[in-house]
Amino acid sequence: MKYVICTILSAMLLLPTVFPMLASAEEMMTGLTAAEIVAQMGLGWNLGNTFDATGGNTADVYSQEQSWGNPRVDAALIKRVKAAGFKTIRIPVTWQRHLSKDGSYTINPAFLARVKEVVDMAYDEGLFVIINLHHEAWVNDRNLDTKYEQIGVQLSAVWRQLADAFADYDQHLIFEGMNEPRMQGSAAEWNGTKEGIAAVNYLNQVFVNTIRTDAKGYNAERALMIPGYAASSSSAVMAAIQLPQWNGATAENIIVSVHCYTPYDFCLSDAMTNFNRLYTSHTTPIDMIYYSLKGLFLSKGIPVVMGESSATFKDNDPARAQWAYYMGMKAATYGIPICIWDNGHNGNSGGECHAWINRRNDTPIHQEVLEALFEGAASVEWGYANK
């Protein structure tokens, strides 16, 4: 990769575009606030069920990413993602199977190098890149509410290594501290408790402390994404998010991460097959989430990224296209980038069929739905509701 220093784009941001313009792969992005970065991210795509898979042979650096049925990632896939119109790629990673057992939590260098290789593929396409900790059983501990300090030690150890490994990557690279931190297997797994919510706030602070302390390269200005409990879009959970502190003030360049599979019966189960963007009974739950995001964060200058959102396929692409158009329109209205969840599963039942991009060749899949997402985003001025 080749980079040259450039001044940042103030004139370009004034141009009338549906999505703000993104610096090319040859331009270094530095000196921006998190809000300025988010304003350029547009719509995004998740490389799901790949590096976040939890199977395979750890002795084979390519095994984990293929263990849930998806092919090995190559540059052609990343080019298809960009060609589809996405400006951001989220790369969920489960690190736990590649950590040493000696208490230092040292990351297997070969696995880290493979993740970096794919990050570089996205960089070479000029995409924004989000990397995180995903499906970590030690984070999603049933007793997260009481074990948070112990968990924090490991969280800091892992992120210290990642911060150092990616220090020289500019502001195109975003760190997301955790995915959906929660008390997995407990009665409060998805709704949380006061103690569980406080534990997540504690871990978000640990994450920020780790990245900002002795920050190398671009880590002092790196945009950092933090979730609330389970990355929930519940207004009560989002309202309980405490922004981390740094040097006695609210930490800078923080992005709130939230996940939105709404309406649930349409997005994550087979119970609801129809969606019509003209029916308020279908759209009101989505509207309320965006209304809460504006009141809690956007109105206070705190940027938000919807790290995951999708609607499962059940032989209902016309309805999914209606949903996609509406979600794209709402994202653009509020200036909240959506990273569409894509797990590569192209079935038609069970609530987990979230393939958007063909992982194996150039043949389009669910093109009607994909196009509707971008048409919805193009139907309004990006971020106009915040002006």
Tab-separated table of C-alpha atoms in Angstrom:
chain	number	residue	atom	x	y	z
A	1	MET	CA	0.000	0.000	0.000
A	2	LYS	CA	1.200	3.523	-0.810
A	3	TYR	CA	0.025	6.600	1.016
A	4	VAL	CA	0.676	10.315	0.612
A	5	ILE	CA	-0.151	13.020	3.091
A	6	CYS	CA	-3.058	15.240	2.165
A	7	THR	CA	-5.049	17.979	3.765
A	8	ILE	CA	-8.512	16.837	4.706
A	9	LEU	CA	-11.300	17.461	2.299
A	10	SER	CA	-13.033	20.533	3.717
A	11	ALA	CA	-14.066	21.680	0.261
A	12	MET	CA	-15.164	18.161	-0.743
A	13	LEU	CA	-17.525	17.952	2.202
A	14	LEU	CA	-19.492	20.835	0.716
A	15	LEU	CA	-20.268	18.967	-2.482
A	16	PRO	CA	-23.890	17.796	-2.910
A	17	THR	CA	-23.574	14.012	-2.684
A	18	VAL	CA	-25.815	11.296	-1.338
A	19	PHE	CA	-22.869	9.929	0.654
A	20	PRO	CA	-19.992	12.151	1.733
A	21	MET	CA	-16.827	11.519	-0.254
A	22	LEU	CA	-14.211	9.043	0.973
A	23	ALA	CA	-10.499	9.588	0.675
A	24	SER	CA	-8.859	7.177	-1.749
A	25	ALA	CA	-6.513	4.425	-0.655
A	26	GLU	CA	-3.550	6.678	-1.540
A	27	GLU	CA	-4.605	9.440	0.874
A	28	MET	CA	-3.823	9.459	4.555
A	29	MET	CA	-6.795	10.244	6.779
A	30	THR	CA	-5.817	12.011	9.975
A	31	GLY	CA	-6.955	14.869	12.192
A	32	LEU	CA	-10.680	14.155	11.926
A	33	THR	CA	-13.194	13.882	14.739
A	34	ALA	CA	-15.308	10.770	15.104
A	35	ALA	CA	-18.310	12.705	13.798
A	36	GLU	CA	-16.371	13.717	10.684
A	37	ILE	CA	-15.296	10.109	10.127
A	38	VAL	CA	-18.823	8.748	10.569
A	39	ALA	CA	-20.133	11.344	8.123
A	40	GLN	CA	-18.033	9.675	5.419
A	41	MET	CA	-18.730	6.008	6.171
A	42	GLY	CA	-21.972	5.631	4.203
A	43	LEU	CA	-23.447	2.131	4.220
A	44	GLY	CA	-21.379	-0.820	5.389
A	45	TRP	CA	-21.191	-4.604	5.145
A	46	ASN	CA	-20.226	-7.277	7.680
A	47	LEU	CA	-17.792	-10.079	6.865
A	48	GLY	CA	-19.851	-12.279	9.167
A	49	ASN	CA	-19.420	-15.948	10.090
A	50	THR	CA	-15.830	-15.778	8.930
A	51	PHE	CA	-13.110	-14.633	11.343
A	52	ASP	CA	-15.788	-14.624	14.032
A	53	ALA	CA	-16.442	-18.353	13.478
A	54	THR	CA	-15.388	-20.555	16.382
A	55	GLY	CA	-14.482	-23.837	14.691
A	56	GLY	CA	-11.621	-25.190	12.642
A	57	ASN	CA	-8.070	-26.268	13.301
A	58	THR	CA	-6.047	-23.565	15.021
A	59	ALA	CA	-2.887	-24.955	13.418
A	60	ASP	CA	-4.255	-23.903	10.014
A	61	VAL	CA	-4.439	-20.120	9.703
A	62	TYR	CA	-7.247	-20.390	7.110
A	63	SER	CA	-9.317	-22.952	8.967
A	64	GLN	CA	-11.338	-20.789	11.359
A	65	GLU	CA	-12.594	-18.412	8.661
A	66	GLN	CA	-13.953	-21.374	6.675
A	67	SER	CA	-15.297	-23.400	9.603
A	68	TRP	CA	-18.867	-22.059	9.353
A	69	GLY	CA	-19.189	-22.749	5.639
A	70	ASN	CA	-17.835	-19.597	4.042
A	71	PRO	CA	-14.896	-19.628	1.615
A	72	ARG	CA	-11.479	-18.186	2.308
A	73	VAL	CA	-11.556	-14.409	1.904
A	74	ASP	CA	-9.818	-13.020	-1.156
A	75	ALA	CA	-9.387	-9.618	-2.751
A	76	ALA	CA	-12.107	-10.384	-5.306
A	77	LEU	CA	-14.727	-10.556	-2.547
A	78	ILE	CA	-13.656	-7.203	-1.119
A	79	LYS	CA	-13.844	-5.706	-4.610
A	80	ARG	CA	-17.420	-7.033	-4.957
A	81	VAL	CA	-18.324	-5.393	-1.665
A	82	LYS	CA	-17.004	-2.059	-2.891
A	83	ALA	CA	-18.604	-2.471	-6.320
A	84	ALA	CA	-21.976	-3.019	-4.633
A	85	GLY	CA	-21.685	0.502	-3.203
A	86	PHE	CA	-20.529	-0.149	0.361
A	87	LYS	CA	-18.009	2.299	1.815
A	88	THR	CA	-17.345	0.463	5.086
A	89	ILE	CA	-16.521	-3.127	5.958
A	90	ARG	CA	-16.864	-4.503	9.469
A	91	ILE	CA	-14.615	-7.483	10.166
A	92	PRO	CA	-15.831	-9.340	13.267
A	93	VAL	CA	-13.056	-11.435	14.820
A	94	THR	CA	-13.130	-14.094	17.533
A	95	TRP	CA	-9.642	-14.151	19.012
A	96	GLN	CA	-10.102	-16.534	21.948
A	97	ARG	CA	-8.977	-19.711	20.162
A	98	HIS	CA	-5.725	-17.978	19.210
A	99	LEU	CA	-4.726	-16.671	22.645
A	100	SER	CA	-1.966	-18.244	24.721
A	101	LYS	CA	-2.924	-20.042	27.931
A	102	ASP	CA	-0.054	-18.677	30.030
A	103	GLY	CA	-1.912	-15.645	31.368
A	104	SER	CA	-0.398	-13.201	28.890
A	105	TYR	CA	-3.158	-13.825	26.317
A	106	THR	CA	-0.637	-13.519	23.504
A	107	ILE	CA	-2.292	-13.611	20.074
A	108	ASN	CA	-1.077	-16.237	17.618
A	109	PRO	CA	1.057	-14.158	15.201
A	110	ALA	CA	-0.046	-16.186	12.163
A	111	PHE	CA	-3.737	-15.580	12.853
A	112	LEU	CA	-3.156	-11.871	13.495
A	113	ALA	CA	-1.197	-11.649	10.251
A	114	ARG	CA	-4.089	-13.241	8.358
A	115	VAL	CA	-6.564	-10.721	9.797
A	116	LYS	CA	-4.190	-7.909	8.849
A	117	GLU	CA	-3.970	-9.317	5.338
A	118	VAL	CA	-7.738	-8.954	4.915
A	119	VAL	CA	-7.723	-5.506	6.526
A	120	ASP	CA	-5.134	-4.528	3.910
A	121	MET	CA	-7.405	-5.808	1.132
A	122	ALA	CA	-10.119	-3.441	2.351
A	123	TYR	CA	-7.628	-0.590	2.787
A	124	ASP	CA	-6.464	-1.046	-0.775
A	125	GLU	CA	-10.054	-0.471	-1.902
A	126	GLY	CA	-10.294	2.765	0.096
A	127	LEU	CA	-12.865	1.342	2.513
A	128	PHE	CA	-13.357	2.212	6.148
A	129	VAL	CA	-12.618	-0.864	8.268
A	130	ILE	CA	-13.987	-1.843	11.684
A	131	ILE	CA	-12.367	-4.672	13.656
A	132	ASN	CA	-13.628	-5.964	16.968
A	133	LEU	CA	-13.769	-8.743	19.557
A	134	HIS	CA	-16.685	-11.011	18.616
A	135	HIS	CA	-18.195	-14.189	20.143
A	136	GLU	CA	-15.647	-14.112	22.959
A	137	ALA	CA	-17.006	-16.486	25.614
A	138	TRP	CA	-14.787	-14.869	28.231
A	139	VAL	CA	-16.440	-11.479	27.576
A	140	ASN	CA	-19.974	-12.862	27.392
A	141	ASP	CA	-19.582	-14.607	30.712
A	142	ARG	CA	-22.737	-15.594	32.568
A	143	ASN	CA	-21.260	-13.827	35.583
A	144	LEU	CA	-20.124	-10.726	33.713
A	145	ASP	CA	-21.803	-8.628	36.392
A	146	THR	CA	-19.343	-9.869	39.043
A	147	LYS	CA	-16.292	-10.930	36.998
A	148	TYR	CA	-15.885	-7.693	35.047
A	149	GLU	CA	-12.539	-6.777	36.624
A	150	GLN	CA	-11.020	-10.129	35.697
A	151	ILE	CA	-12.508	-9.846	32.216
A	152	GLY	CA	-11.076	-6.346	31.971
A	153	VAL	CA	-7.543	-7.646	32.487
A	154	GLN	CA	-7.867	-9.946	29.490
A	155	LEU	CA	-9.667	-7.298	27.426
A	156	SER	CA	-6.808	-4.880	28.003
A	157	ALA	CA	-4.177	-7.507	27.182
A	158	VAL	CA	-5.785	-8.357	23.855
A	159	TRP	CA	-6.479	-4.771	22.826
A	160	ARG	CA	-2.956	-3.655	23.779
A	161	GLN	CA	-1.610	-6.093	21.211
A	162	LEU	CA	-4.122	-5.071	18.551
A	163	ALA	CA	-3.494	-1.382	19.156
A	164	ASP	CA	0.236	-1.889	18.690
A	165	ALA	CA	-0.190	-4.150	15.656
A	166	PHE	CA	-2.442	-1.669	13.841
A	167	ALA	CA	-0.910	1.556	15.183
A	168	ASP	CA	0.251	2.783	11.787
A	169	TYR	CA	-3.160	2.389	10.139
A	170	ASP	CA	-4.789	5.785	9.801
A	171	GLN	CA	-8.336	6.871	10.649
A	172	HIS	CA	-9.837	4.601	8.013
A	173	LEU	CA	-9.418	1.889	10.662
A	174	ILE	CA	-11.838	1.895	13.606
A	175	PHE	CA	-11.564	-0.243	16.733
A	176	GLU	CA	-14.771	-1.649	18.259
A	177	GLY	CA	-14.096	-2.815	21.807
A	178	MET	CA	-16.708	-5.570	22.062
A	179	ASN	CA	-19.609	-6.915	20.032
A	180	GLU	CA	-22.667	-7.748	22.163
A	181	PRO	CA	-21.267	-7.984	25.716
A	182	ARG	CA	-23.786	-9.754	27.910
A	183	MET	CA	-24.417	-12.350	30.596
A	184	GLN	CA	-24.785	-15.238	28.176
A	185	GLY	CA	-27.018	-18.053	29.375
A	186	SER	CA	-28.551	-16.050	32.209
A	187	ALA	CA	-32.192	-15.042	32.512
A	188	ALA	CA	-31.111	-11.454	31.831
A	189	GLU	CA	-28.916	-12.294	28.837
A	190	TRP	CA	-30.460	-9.847	26.383
A	191	ASN	CA	-32.113	-7.288	28.664
A	192	GLY	CA	-29.384	-7.006	31.259
A	193	THR	CA	-29.421	-5.972	34.895
A	194	LYS	CA	-28.214	-2.818	36.583
A	195	GLU	CA	-25.008	-4.627	37.505
A	196	GLY	CA	-24.517	-6.116	34.042
A	197	ILE	CA	-24.997	-2.743	32.378
A	198	ALA	CA	-22.491	-1.191	34.796
A	199	ALA	CA	-20.013	-3.971	33.961
A	200	VAL	CA	-20.207	-3.130	30.253
A	201	ASN	CA	-19.617	0.559	31.013
A	202	TYR	CA	-16.575	-0.476	33.059
A	203	LEU	CA	-15.192	-2.568	30.200
A	204	ASN	CA	-15.741	0.244	27.705
A	205	GLN	CA	-13.593	2.436	29.945
A	206	VAL	CA	-10.900	-0.272	30.096
A	207	PHE	CA	-10.924	-0.455	26.311
A	208	VAL	CA	-10.492	3.300	25.887
A	209	ASN	CA	-7.769	3.436	28.543
A	210	THR	CA	-5.875	0.690	26.748
A	211	ILE	CA	-5.957	2.326	23.325
A	212	ARG	CA	-5.172	5.845	24.524
A	213	THR	CA	-2.410	4.982	27.026
A	214	ASP	CA	1.054	5.234	25.467
A	215	ALA	CA	-0.721	5.522	22.121
A	216	LYS	CA	1.470	4.691	19.172
A	217	GLY	CA	0.918	5.813	15.601
A	218	TYR	CA	-2.656	6.947	15.057
A	219	ASN	CA	-4.118	5.439	18.230
A	220	ALA	CA	-4.338	8.784	20.010
A	221	GLU	CA	-6.911	9.899	17.421
A	222	ARG	CA	-8.329	6.503	16.467
A	223	ALA	CA	-12.145	6.412	16.427
A	224	LEU	CA	-13.326	3.911	19.039
A	225	MET	CA	-16.738	2.224	18.966
A	226	ILE	CA	-18.385	1.264	22.251
A	227	PRO	CA	-21.585	-0.772	22.706
A	228	GLY	CA	-24.122	-0.677	25.452
A	229	TYR	CA	-25.188	-3.906	27.096
A	230	ALA	CA	-25.647	-6.510	24.311
A	231	ALA	CA	-25.374	-3.616	21.821
A	232	SER	CA	-29.106	-3.347	22.438
A	233	SER	CA	-31.281	-0.771	20.682
A	234	SER	CA	-33.588	-0.682	23.702
A	235	SER	CA	-34.001	2.948	24.730
A	236	ALA	CA	-33.467	2.061	28.401
A	237	VAL	CA	-30.215	0.223	27.699
A	238	MET	CA	-28.933	2.940	25.382
A	239	ALA	CA	-29.761	5.614	27.950
A	240	ALA	CA	-27.561	3.767	30.468
A	241	ILE	CA	-24.440	4.012	28.297
A	242	GLN	CA	-21.744	6.048	30.034
A	243	LEU	CA	-19.235	7.649	27.714
A	244	PRO	CA	-15.675	6.782	28.776
A	245	GLN	CA	-13.451	9.457	30.275
A	246	TRP	CA	-9.898	10.392	29.370
A	247	ASN	CA	-7.651	12.954	31.051
A	248	GLY	CA	-10.492	14.159	33.255
A	249	ALA	CA	-12.986	14.797	30.453
A	250	THR	CA	-15.252	12.853	28.153
A	251	ALA	CA	-13.042	10.860	25.810
A	252	GLU	CA	-12.808	12.189	22.264
A	253	ASN	CA	-13.457	10.288	19.035
A	254	ILE	CA	-15.980	7.899	20.553
A	255	ILE	CA	-18.720	6.271	18.470
A	256	VAL	CA	-21.711	4.535	20.024
A	257	SER	CA	-22.400	1.122	18.491
A	258	VAL	CA	-25.919	-0.280	18.370
A	259	HIS	CA	-27.476	-3.296	16.657
A	260	CYS	CA	-30.949	-3.211	15.133
A	261	TYR	CA	-32.909	-6.232	13.905
A	262	THR	CA	-36.338	-4.611	13.923
A	263	PRO	CA	-39.093	-5.760	13.692
A	264	TYR	CA	-37.665	-8.875	15.333
A	265	ASP	CA	-40.253	-11.294	13.912
A	266	PHE	CA	-39.461	-10.069	10.410
A	267	CYS	CA	-35.693	-9.746	10.772
A	268	LEU	CA	-34.668	-12.733	12.880
A	269	SER	CA	-37.452	-15.291	12.631
A	270	ASP	CA	-39.847	-16.831	10.147
A	271	ALA	CA	-42.904	-15.566	12.034
A	272	MET	CA	-43.435	-12.429	9.933
A	273	THR	CA	-42.942	-12.654	6.163
A	274	ASN	CA	-44.411	-9.321	5.054
A	275	PHE	CA	-43.113	-5.776	5.486
A	276	ASN	CA	-44.553	-2.680	3.881
A	277	ARG	CA	-42.872	0.677	4.393
A	278	LEU	CA	-46.257	2.387	4.049
A	279	TYR	CA	-47.673	0.536	7.085
A	280	THR	CA	-46.985	2.436	10.281
A	281	SER	CA	-47.478	-0.756	12.260
A	282	HIS	CA	-44.365	-2.053	10.488
A	283	THR	CA	-42.255	1.090	10.532
A	284	THR	CA	-43.018	2.644	13.929
A	285	PRO	CA	-40.681	0.313	15.892
A	286	ILE	CA	-37.848	1.370	13.566
A	287	ASP	CA	-38.790	5.041	13.854
A	288	MET	CA	-38.674	4.869	17.640
A	289	ILE	CA	-35.125	3.509	17.616
A	290	TYR	CA	-33.869	6.334	15.426
A	291	TYR	CA	-35.816	8.851	17.501
A	292	SER	CA	-34.058	7.549	20.631
A	293	LEU	CA	-30.643	7.591	18.950
A	294	LYS	CA	-31.101	11.223	17.998
A	295	GLY	CA	-32.264	12.269	21.451
A	296	LEU	CA	-29.645	10.320	23.387
A	297	PHE	CA	-26.612	10.818	21.162
A	298	LEU	CA	-26.876	12.687	17.867
A	299	SER	CA	-28.393	15.809	19.410
A	300	LYS	CA	-25.391	15.914	21.767
A	301	GLY	CA	-22.828	15.567	19.005
A	302	ILE	CA	-22.126	11.891	19.708
A	303	PRO	CA	-21.934	9.868	16.474
A	304	VAL	CA	-23.571	6.467	16.110
A	305	VAL	CA	-22.859	3.472	13.877
A	306	MET	CA	-25.405	0.674	13.517
A	307	GLY	CA	-22.884	-2.155	13.575
A	308	GLU	CA	-25.401	-4.819	12.595
A	309	SER	CA	-28.787	-4.850	10.897
A	310	SER	CA	-30.453	-7.229	8.455
A	311	ALA	CA	-33.636	-9.127	7.649
A	312	THR	CA	-33.558	-12.888	7.146
A	313	PHE	CA	-34.579	-14.368	3.784
A	314	LYS	CA	-37.674	-16.596	3.696
A	315	ASP	CA	-38.640	-16.521	0.013
A	316	ASN	CA	-39.830	-12.929	0.522
A	317	ASP	CA	-37.410	-10.631	-1.267
A	318	PRO	CA	-40.090	-8.086	-2.276
A	319	ALA	CA	-40.893	-7.577	1.418
A	320	ARG	CA	-37.205	-7.519	2.341
A	321	ALA	CA	-36.672	-4.875	-0.322
A	322	GLN	CA	-39.370	-2.746	1.331
A	323	TRP	CA	-37.562	-3.147	4.661
A	324	ALA	CA	-34.156	-2.420	3.120
A	325	TYR	CA	-35.402	0.741	1.412
A	326	TYR	CA	-36.870	2.016	4.672
A	327	MET	CA	-33.742	1.217	6.687
A	328	GLY	CA	-31.520	2.858	4.087
A	329	MET	CA	-33.719	5.939	4.101
A	330	LYS	CA	-33.680	6.190	7.910
A	331	ALA	CA	-29.918	5.697	8.036
A	332	ALA	CA	-29.380	8.522	5.548
A	333	THR	CA	-31.925	10.775	7.240
A	334	TYR	CA	-30.087	10.603	10.560
A	335	GLY	CA	-26.559	10.147	9.200
A	336	ILE	CA	-26.123	6.786	10.917
A	337	PRO	CA	-24.076	4.286	8.900
A	338	ILE	CA	-25.601	0.800	8.823
A	339	CYS	CA	-23.321	-2.209	8.542
A	340	ILE	CA	-25.556	-4.880	7.023
A	341	TRP	CA	-25.083	-8.260	8.666
A	342	ASP	CA	-24.017	-10.845	6.090
A	343	ASN	CA	-23.278	-14.360	7.356
A	344	GLY	CA	-23.090	-15.933	3.912
A	345	HIS	CA	-26.084	-18.197	4.627
A	346	ASN	CA	-28.328	-18.255	1.561
A	347	GLY	CA	-31.048	-20.565	2.876
A	348	ASN	CA	-34.691	-19.602	3.288
A	349	SER	CA	-35.731	-20.527	6.825
A	350	GLY	CA	-34.604	-20.478	10.435
A	351	GLY	CA	-34.052	-16.760	10.948
A	352	GLU	CA	-30.332	-16.796	10.083
A	353	CYS	CA	-30.368	-16.378	6.292
A	354	HIS	CA	-28.449	-13.141	5.829
A	355	ALA	CA	-26.489	-13.403	2.570
A	356	TRP	CA	-26.229	-10.097	0.681
A	357	ILE	CA	-23.025	-10.508	-1.362
A	358	ASN	CA	-22.040	-13.689	-3.214
A	359	ARG	CA	-18.941	-14.971	-1.423
A	360	ARG	CA	-17.850	-17.319	-4.245
A	361	ASN	CA	-18.316	-15.545	-7.579
A	362	ASP	CA	-19.694	-12.450	-9.281
A	363	THR	CA	-23.250	-13.753	-9.700
A	364	PRO	CA	-25.552	-11.327	-7.819
A	365	ILE	CA	-27.838	-12.651	-5.090
A	366	HIS	CA	-30.909	-10.885	-3.684
A	367	GLN	CA	-30.106	-7.948	-5.964
A	368	GLU	CA	-33.569	-6.464	-5.483
A	369	VAL	CA	-32.947	-6.143	-1.759
A	370	LEU	CA	-29.432	-4.777	-2.142
A	371	GLU	CA	-30.522	-2.148	-4.635
A	372	ALA	CA	-33.446	-1.105	-2.441
A	373	LEU	CA	-31.074	-0.410	0.455
A	374	PHE	CA	-29.084	2.062	-1.622
A	375	GLU	CA	-32.177	3.539	-3.264
A	376	GLY	CA	-33.601	4.298	0.156
A	377	ALA	CA	-30.357	5.960	1.231
A	378	ALA	CA	-30.282	7.997	-1.969
A	379	SER	CA	-33.837	9.232	-1.466
A	380	VAL	CA	-32.863	11.842	1.137
A	381	GLU	CA	-29.952	14.129	1.946
A	382	TRP	CA	-27.482	12.336	4.205
A	383	GLY	CA	-27.841	13.503	7.811
A	384	TYR	CA	-30.417	16.212	7.100
A	385	ALA	CA	-32.393	15.453	10.281
A	386	ASN	CA	-29.415	16.610	12.366
A	387	LYS	CA	-29.076	20.045	10.777
